[in-house]
Coordinates of C-alpha atoms and ligand atoms in Angstrom, one line a residue:
X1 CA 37.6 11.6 -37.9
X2 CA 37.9 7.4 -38.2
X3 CA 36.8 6.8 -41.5
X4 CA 36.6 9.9 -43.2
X5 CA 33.1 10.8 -41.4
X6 CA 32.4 14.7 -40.9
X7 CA 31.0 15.4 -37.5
X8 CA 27.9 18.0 -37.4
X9 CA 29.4 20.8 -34.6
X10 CA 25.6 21.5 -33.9
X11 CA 24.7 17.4 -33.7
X12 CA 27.8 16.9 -31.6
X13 CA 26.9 20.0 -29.0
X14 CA 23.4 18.8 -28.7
X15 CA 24.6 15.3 -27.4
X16 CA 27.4 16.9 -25.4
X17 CA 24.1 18.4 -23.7
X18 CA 22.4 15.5 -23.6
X19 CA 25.9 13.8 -21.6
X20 CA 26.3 16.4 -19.5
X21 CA 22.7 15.8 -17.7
X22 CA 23.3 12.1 -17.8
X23 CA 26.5 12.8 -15.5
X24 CA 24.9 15.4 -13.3
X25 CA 22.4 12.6 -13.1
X26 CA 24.6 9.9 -12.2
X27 CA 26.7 12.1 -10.2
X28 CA 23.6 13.5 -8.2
X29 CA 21.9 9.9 -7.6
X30 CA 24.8 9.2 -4.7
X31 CA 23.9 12.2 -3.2
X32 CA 20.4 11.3 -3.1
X33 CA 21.4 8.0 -1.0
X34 CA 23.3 10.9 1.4
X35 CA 20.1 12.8 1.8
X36 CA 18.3 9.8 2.8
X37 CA 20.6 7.9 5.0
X38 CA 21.6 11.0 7.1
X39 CA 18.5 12.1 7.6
X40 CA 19.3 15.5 5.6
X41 CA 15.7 15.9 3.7
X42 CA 13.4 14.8 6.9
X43 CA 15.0 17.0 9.0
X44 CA 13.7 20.0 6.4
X45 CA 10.2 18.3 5.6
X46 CA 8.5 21.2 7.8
X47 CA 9.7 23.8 4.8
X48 CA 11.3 25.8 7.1
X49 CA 14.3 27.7 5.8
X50 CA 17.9 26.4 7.0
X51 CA 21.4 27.1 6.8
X52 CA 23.9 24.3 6.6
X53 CA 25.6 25.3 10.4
X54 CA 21.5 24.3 11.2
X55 CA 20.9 21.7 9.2
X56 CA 24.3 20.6 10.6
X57 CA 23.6 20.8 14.1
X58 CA 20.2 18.7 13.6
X59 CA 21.5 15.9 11.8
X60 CA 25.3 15.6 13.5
X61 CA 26.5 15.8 10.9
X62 CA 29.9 18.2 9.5
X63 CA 28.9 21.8 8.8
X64 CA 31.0 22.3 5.5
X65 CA 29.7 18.8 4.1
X66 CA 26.1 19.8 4.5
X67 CA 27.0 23.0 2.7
X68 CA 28.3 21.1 0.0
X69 CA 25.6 19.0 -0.1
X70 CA 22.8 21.6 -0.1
X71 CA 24.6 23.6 -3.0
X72 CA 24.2 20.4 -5.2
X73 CA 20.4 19.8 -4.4
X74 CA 19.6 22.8 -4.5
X75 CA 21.7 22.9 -8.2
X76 CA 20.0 19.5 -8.8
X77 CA 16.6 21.1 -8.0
X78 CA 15.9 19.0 -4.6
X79 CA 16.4 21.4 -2.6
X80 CA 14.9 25.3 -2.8
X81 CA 17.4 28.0 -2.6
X82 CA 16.6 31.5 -1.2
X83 CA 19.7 33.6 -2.4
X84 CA 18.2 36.9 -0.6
X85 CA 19.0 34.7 2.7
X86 CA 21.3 32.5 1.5
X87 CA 19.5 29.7 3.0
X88 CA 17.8 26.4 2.1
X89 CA 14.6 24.8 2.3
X90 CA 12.2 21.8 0.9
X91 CA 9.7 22.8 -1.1
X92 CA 5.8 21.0 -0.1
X93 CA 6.6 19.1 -3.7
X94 CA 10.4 18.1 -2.6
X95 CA 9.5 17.4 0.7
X96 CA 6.1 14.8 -0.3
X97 CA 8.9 12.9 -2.9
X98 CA 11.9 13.0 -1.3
X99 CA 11.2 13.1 2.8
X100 CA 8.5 11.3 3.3
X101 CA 8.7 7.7 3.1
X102 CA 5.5 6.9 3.7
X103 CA 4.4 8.9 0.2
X104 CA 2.9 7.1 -2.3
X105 CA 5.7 9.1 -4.9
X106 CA 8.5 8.4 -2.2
X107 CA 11.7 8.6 -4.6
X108 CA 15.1 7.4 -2.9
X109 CA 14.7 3.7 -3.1
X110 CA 15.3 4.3 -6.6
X111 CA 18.7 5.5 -6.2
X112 CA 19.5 2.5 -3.5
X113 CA 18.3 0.0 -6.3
X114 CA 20.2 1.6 -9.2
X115 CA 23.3 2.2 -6.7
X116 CA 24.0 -1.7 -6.6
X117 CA 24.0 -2.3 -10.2
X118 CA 27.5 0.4 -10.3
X119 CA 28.6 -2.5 -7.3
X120 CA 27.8 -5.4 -9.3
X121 CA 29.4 -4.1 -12.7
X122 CA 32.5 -5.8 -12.5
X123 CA 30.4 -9.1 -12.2
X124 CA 28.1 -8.2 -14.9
X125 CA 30.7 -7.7 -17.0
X126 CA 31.6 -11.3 -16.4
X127 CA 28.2 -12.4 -17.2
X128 CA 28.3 -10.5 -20.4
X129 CA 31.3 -12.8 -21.6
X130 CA 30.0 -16.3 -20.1
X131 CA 26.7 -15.5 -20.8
X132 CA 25.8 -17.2 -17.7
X133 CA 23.6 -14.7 -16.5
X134 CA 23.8 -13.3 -12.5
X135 CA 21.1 -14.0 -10.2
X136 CA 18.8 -12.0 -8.4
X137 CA 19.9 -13.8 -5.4
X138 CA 23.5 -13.2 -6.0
X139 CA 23.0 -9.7 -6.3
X140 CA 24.3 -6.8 -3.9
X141 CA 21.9 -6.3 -1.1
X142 CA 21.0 -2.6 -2.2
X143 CA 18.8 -4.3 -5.2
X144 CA 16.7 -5.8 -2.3
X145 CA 16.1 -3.1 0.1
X146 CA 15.8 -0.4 -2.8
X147 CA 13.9 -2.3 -5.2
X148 CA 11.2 -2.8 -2.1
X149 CA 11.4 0.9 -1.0
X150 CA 11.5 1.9 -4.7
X151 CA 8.3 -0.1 -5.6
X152 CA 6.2 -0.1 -2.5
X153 CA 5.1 3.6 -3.3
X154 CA 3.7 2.3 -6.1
X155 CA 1.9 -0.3 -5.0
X156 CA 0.4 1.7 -1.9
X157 CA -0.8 4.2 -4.9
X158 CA -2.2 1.8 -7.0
X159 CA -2.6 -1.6 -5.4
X160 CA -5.5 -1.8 -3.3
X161 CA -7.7 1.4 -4.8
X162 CA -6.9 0.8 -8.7
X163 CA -5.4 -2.8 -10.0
X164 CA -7.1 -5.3 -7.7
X165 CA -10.6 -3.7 -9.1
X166 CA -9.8 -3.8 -12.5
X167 CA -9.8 -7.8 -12.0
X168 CA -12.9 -9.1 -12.7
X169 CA -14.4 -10.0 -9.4
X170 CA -11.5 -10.4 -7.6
X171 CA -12.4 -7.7 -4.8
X172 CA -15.5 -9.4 -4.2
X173 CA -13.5 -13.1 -3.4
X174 CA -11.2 -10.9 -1.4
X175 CA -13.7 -9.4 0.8
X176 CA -15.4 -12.4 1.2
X177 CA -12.3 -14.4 2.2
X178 CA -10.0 -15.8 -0.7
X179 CA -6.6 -17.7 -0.6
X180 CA -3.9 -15.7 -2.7
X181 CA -0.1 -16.5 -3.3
X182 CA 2.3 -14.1 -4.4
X183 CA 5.0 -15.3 -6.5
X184 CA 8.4 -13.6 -6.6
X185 CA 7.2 -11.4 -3.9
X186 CA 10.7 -10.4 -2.5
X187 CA 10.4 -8.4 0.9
X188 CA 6.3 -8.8 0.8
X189 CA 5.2 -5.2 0.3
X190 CA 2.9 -6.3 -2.2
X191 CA 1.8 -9.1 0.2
X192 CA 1.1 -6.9 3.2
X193 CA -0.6 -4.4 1.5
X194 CA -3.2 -6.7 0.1
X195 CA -3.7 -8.3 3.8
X196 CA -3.7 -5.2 5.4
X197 CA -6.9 -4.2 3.0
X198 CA -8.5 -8.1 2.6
X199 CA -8.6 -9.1 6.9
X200 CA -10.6 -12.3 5.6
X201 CA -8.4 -13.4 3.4
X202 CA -5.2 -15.8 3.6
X203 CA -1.8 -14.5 2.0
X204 CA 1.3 -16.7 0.8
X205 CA 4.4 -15.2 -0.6
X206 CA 7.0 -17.4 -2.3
X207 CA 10.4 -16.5 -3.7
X208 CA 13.1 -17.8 -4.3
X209 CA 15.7 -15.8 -2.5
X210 CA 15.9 -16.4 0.9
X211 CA 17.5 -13.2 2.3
X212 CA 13.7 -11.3 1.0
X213 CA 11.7 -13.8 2.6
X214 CA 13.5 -13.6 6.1
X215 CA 12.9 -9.4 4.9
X216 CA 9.3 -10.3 4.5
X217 CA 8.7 -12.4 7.4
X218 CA 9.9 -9.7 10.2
X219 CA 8.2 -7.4 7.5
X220 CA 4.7 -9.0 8.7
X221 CA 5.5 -9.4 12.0
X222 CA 6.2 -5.7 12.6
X223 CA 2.8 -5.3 10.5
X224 CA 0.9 -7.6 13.4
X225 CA 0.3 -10.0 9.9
X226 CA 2.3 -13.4 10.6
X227 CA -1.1 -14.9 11.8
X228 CA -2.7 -14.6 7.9
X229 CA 0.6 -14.0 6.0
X230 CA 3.6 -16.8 5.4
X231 CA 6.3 -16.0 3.8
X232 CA 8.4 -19.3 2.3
X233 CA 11.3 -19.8 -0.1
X234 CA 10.1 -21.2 -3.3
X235 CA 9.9 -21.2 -7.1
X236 CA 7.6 -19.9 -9.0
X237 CA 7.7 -23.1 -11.3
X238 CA 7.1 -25.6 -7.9
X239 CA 5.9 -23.7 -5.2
X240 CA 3.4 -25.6 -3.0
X241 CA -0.1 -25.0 -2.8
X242 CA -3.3 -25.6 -5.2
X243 CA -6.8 -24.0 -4.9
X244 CA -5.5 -20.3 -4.7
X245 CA -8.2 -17.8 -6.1
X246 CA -5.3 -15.2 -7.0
X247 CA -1.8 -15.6 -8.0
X248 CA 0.2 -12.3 -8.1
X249 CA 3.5 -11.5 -10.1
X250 CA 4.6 -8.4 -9.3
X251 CA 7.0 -7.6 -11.4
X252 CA 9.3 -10.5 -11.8
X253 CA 7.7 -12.9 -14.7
X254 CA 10.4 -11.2 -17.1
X255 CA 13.5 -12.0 -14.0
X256 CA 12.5 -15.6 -14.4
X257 CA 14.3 -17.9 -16.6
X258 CA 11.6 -20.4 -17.6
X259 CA 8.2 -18.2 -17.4
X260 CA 6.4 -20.8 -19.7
X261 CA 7.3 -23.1 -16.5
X262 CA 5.7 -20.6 -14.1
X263 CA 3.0 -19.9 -16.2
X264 CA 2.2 -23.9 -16.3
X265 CA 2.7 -24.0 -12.9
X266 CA 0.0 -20.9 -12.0
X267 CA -2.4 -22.8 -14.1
X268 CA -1.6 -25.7 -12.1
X269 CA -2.1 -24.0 -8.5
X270 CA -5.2 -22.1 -9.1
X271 CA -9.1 -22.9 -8.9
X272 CA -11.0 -23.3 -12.2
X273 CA -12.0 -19.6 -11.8
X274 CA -8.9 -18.0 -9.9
X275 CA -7.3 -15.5 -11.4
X276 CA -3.4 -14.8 -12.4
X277 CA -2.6 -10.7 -12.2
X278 CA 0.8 -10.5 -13.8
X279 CA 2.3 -6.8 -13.1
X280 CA 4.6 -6.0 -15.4
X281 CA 6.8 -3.0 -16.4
X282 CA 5.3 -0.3 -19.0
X283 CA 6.4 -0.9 -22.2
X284 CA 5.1 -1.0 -26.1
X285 CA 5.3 -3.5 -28.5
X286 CA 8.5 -2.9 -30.3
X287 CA 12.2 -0.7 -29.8
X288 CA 10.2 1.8 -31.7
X289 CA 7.6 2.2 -29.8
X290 CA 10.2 2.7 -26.5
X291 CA 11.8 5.4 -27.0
X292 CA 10.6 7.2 -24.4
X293 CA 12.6 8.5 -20.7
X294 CA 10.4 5.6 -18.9
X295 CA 12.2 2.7 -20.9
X296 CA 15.1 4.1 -21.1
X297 CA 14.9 3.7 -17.5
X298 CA 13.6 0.2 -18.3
X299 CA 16.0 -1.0 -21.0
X300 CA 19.7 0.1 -18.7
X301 CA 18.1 -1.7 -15.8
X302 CA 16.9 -4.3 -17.9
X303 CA 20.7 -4.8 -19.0
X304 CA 21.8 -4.6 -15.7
X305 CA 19.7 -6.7 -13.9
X306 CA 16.9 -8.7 -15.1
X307 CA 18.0 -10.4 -18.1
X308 CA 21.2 -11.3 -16.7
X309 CA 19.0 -13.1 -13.6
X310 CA 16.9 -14.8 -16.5
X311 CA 19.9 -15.8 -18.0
X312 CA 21.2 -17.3 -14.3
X313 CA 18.1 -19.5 -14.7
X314 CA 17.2 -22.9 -15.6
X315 CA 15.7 -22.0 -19.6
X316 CA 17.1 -18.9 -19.5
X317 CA 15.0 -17.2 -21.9
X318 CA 15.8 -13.3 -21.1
X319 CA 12.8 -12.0 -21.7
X320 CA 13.7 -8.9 -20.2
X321 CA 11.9 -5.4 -18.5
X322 CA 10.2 -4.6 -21.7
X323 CA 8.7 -7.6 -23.2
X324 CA 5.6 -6.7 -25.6
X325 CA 2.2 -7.5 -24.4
X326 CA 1.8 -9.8 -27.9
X327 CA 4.7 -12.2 -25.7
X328 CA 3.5 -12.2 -22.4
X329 CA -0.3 -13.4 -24.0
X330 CA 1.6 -16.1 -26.5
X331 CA 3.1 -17.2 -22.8
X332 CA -0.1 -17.1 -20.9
X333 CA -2.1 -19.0 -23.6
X334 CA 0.7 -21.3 -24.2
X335 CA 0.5 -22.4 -20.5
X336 CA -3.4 -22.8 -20.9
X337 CA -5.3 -19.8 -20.0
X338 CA -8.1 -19.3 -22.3
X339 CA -8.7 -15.2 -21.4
X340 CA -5.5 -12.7 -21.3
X341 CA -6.3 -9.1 -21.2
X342 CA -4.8 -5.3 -20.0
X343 CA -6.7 -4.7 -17.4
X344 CA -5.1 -1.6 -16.4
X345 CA -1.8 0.4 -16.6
X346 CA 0.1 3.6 -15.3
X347 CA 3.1 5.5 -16.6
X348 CA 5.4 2.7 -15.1
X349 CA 3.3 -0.7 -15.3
X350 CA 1.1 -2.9 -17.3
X351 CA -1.4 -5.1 -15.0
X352 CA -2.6 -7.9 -16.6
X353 CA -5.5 -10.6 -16.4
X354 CA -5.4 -14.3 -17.3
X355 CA -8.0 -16.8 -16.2
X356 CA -7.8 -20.4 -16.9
Ligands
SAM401 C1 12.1 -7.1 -9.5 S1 12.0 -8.1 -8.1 C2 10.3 -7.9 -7.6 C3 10.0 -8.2 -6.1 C4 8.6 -8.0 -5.6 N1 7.6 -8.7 -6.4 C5 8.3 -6.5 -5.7 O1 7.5 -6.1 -6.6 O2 8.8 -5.7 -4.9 C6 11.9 -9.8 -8.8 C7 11.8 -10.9 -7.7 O3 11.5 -12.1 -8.4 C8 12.2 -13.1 -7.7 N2 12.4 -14.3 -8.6 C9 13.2 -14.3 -9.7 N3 13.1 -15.5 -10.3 C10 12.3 -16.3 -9.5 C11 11.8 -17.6 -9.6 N4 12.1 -18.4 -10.6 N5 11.0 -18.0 -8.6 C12 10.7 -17.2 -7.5 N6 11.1 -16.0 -7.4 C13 11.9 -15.5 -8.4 C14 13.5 -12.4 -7.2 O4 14.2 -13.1 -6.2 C15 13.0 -11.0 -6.8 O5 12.6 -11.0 -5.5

């Protein structure tokens, strides 16, 4: 060993474990992509058991891939085996996560999003030496689509029936008829899904990159929405507009690379008693406190992605995925809000309050 060090066979196998998942994982992930763009897992949502010459046949696609491709799902565990017929099916669980896109626990998205950070490596490498940073909007266009089929679920969970409520009075103004901006929106899931709920309210979603807002804009069209929704490229520190009950962040104050500019800038564009809902990812208040399987999720993508789009910024702070809840408040009250609070969370986000 370098340096004299002794190596612990029992410490060494249990990593070797540990590595071993993480490249099933990784190797697995692609195969997920597969599933979904052939139509492989929603042509076995019924549960029904197949063989790969059916599942074949169905899908047009090549018998001896499908077989393949069924042998590692079904390795994988997403896909049920029956080895007394030797064929395959999709268990009621398998089926709501993985064939279903309309779930509310609808899985592939993720595997698009993290797909186009293994494209974008080479330039992220870059970034890493220039320190420049690589924006969002410079990004492969499997961050876009799968970070809005990856996070929609979430928000049709959780959205409407759990975060607006925990805003003080917010559902009320809502009902009534309130104006509400969402900043950073990308392809306007978050957007629709609040207009679809709110009919007497006005939406506006700004963000920066222009290929989500064209996203967003057929997005609301095919929804029957363009009358109440717009969807416009802007900034989060200069979009237009003042007088806005709510101001939404879904999960992009930590991508930006002036937040204390945004912040400002909310503070700015909303009435004396609007409200500023700032969804961010889980996370604790120190590396201690994350070492958990969600931010490990958190911290690689952070790496990946966010924090070098912060760093692609004007102030360039890099906040990153799991900034502590002690930062985000020191922002909002720097930038004038005189009440921050948590006012709710799940397994994968913090939802937060500030009024001016
Ligand atoms: C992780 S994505 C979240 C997108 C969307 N809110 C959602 O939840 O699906 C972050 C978004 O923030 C946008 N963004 C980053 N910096 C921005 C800025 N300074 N002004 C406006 N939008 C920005 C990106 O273009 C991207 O669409």
């Amino acid at each position: 060993m370098p340096g004299g060090r002794s190596v612990d066979q029992e410490k060494l196998n249990q990593f070797l474990g540990k590595f071993v998942g993480d490249l099933g994982a990784c190797a697995h992930g692609a195969t997920v992509l597969l599933g979904e763009r052939l139509g492989l897992y929603k042509a076995m949502a019924d549960g029904k058991e197949m063989s790969a010459a059916e599942l074949a046949h169905q899908t047009g696609t090549h018998e001896r891939n499908i077989l393949e491709w069924l042998s590692a799902q079904a390795v994988s565990g997403y896909v049920s085996y029956n080895d007394k017929t030797g064929r395959f099916f999709l268990s009621a669980e398998q089926a709501f996560t993985l064939a279903d896109d309309t779930s509310p626990a609808y899985l592939p998205g993720a595997f698009q999003l993290i797909s186009s950070v293994w494209k974008d490596e080479p330039r992220i490498v870059e970034a890493f030496r220039s320190g420049k940073g690589l924006g969002w909007d410079a990004r492969h266009t499997d961050l876009f689509a799968g970070t809005d089929k990856f996070f929609r679920p979430g928000y049709v969970a959780n959205l409407v029936s759990a975060w607006l409520p925990a805003l003080d009075g917010v559902v009320d103004k809502l009902t009534r008829g309130a104006s509400v901006a969402d900043i950073g929106c990308g392809q306007g899931s978050s957007t629709l899904l609040m207009a679809q709920a709110y009919p007497n309210s006005r939406f506006v979603g700004y963000d920066y990159h222009e290929g989500s807002i064209i996203a967003a804009r057929a997005a609301a069209k095919k929804a029957g929405l363009s009358a109440r929704v717009e969807f416009n490229v802007g900034t989060a520190q200069a979009y237009p507009g003042t007088d806005f009950d709510l101001v939404a962040f879904f999960d992009c104050l930590h991508d930006m690379g002036d937040p204390a500019a945004a912040a400002k800038h909310v503070h700015r564009s909303l009435k004396a008693d609007g409200t500023w809902m700032v969804v961010e990812p889980f996370a604790g208040e120190s590396l201690s406190e994350n070492m958990n399987p969600v931010s490990r999720v958190f911290y690689s993508a952070s790496t990946m992605i966010c924090v070098p789009a912060s760093l692609a910024q004007e102030g360039a702070l890099g906040l990153g995925a799991q900034t502590s809840e002690k930062k985000l408040r020191e922002l909002a009250t720097g930038a004038g809000f005189g009440k921050f609070r948590r006012a709710t969370e799940t397994h994968f986000n913090r939802v937060f309050e500030a009024r001016p």
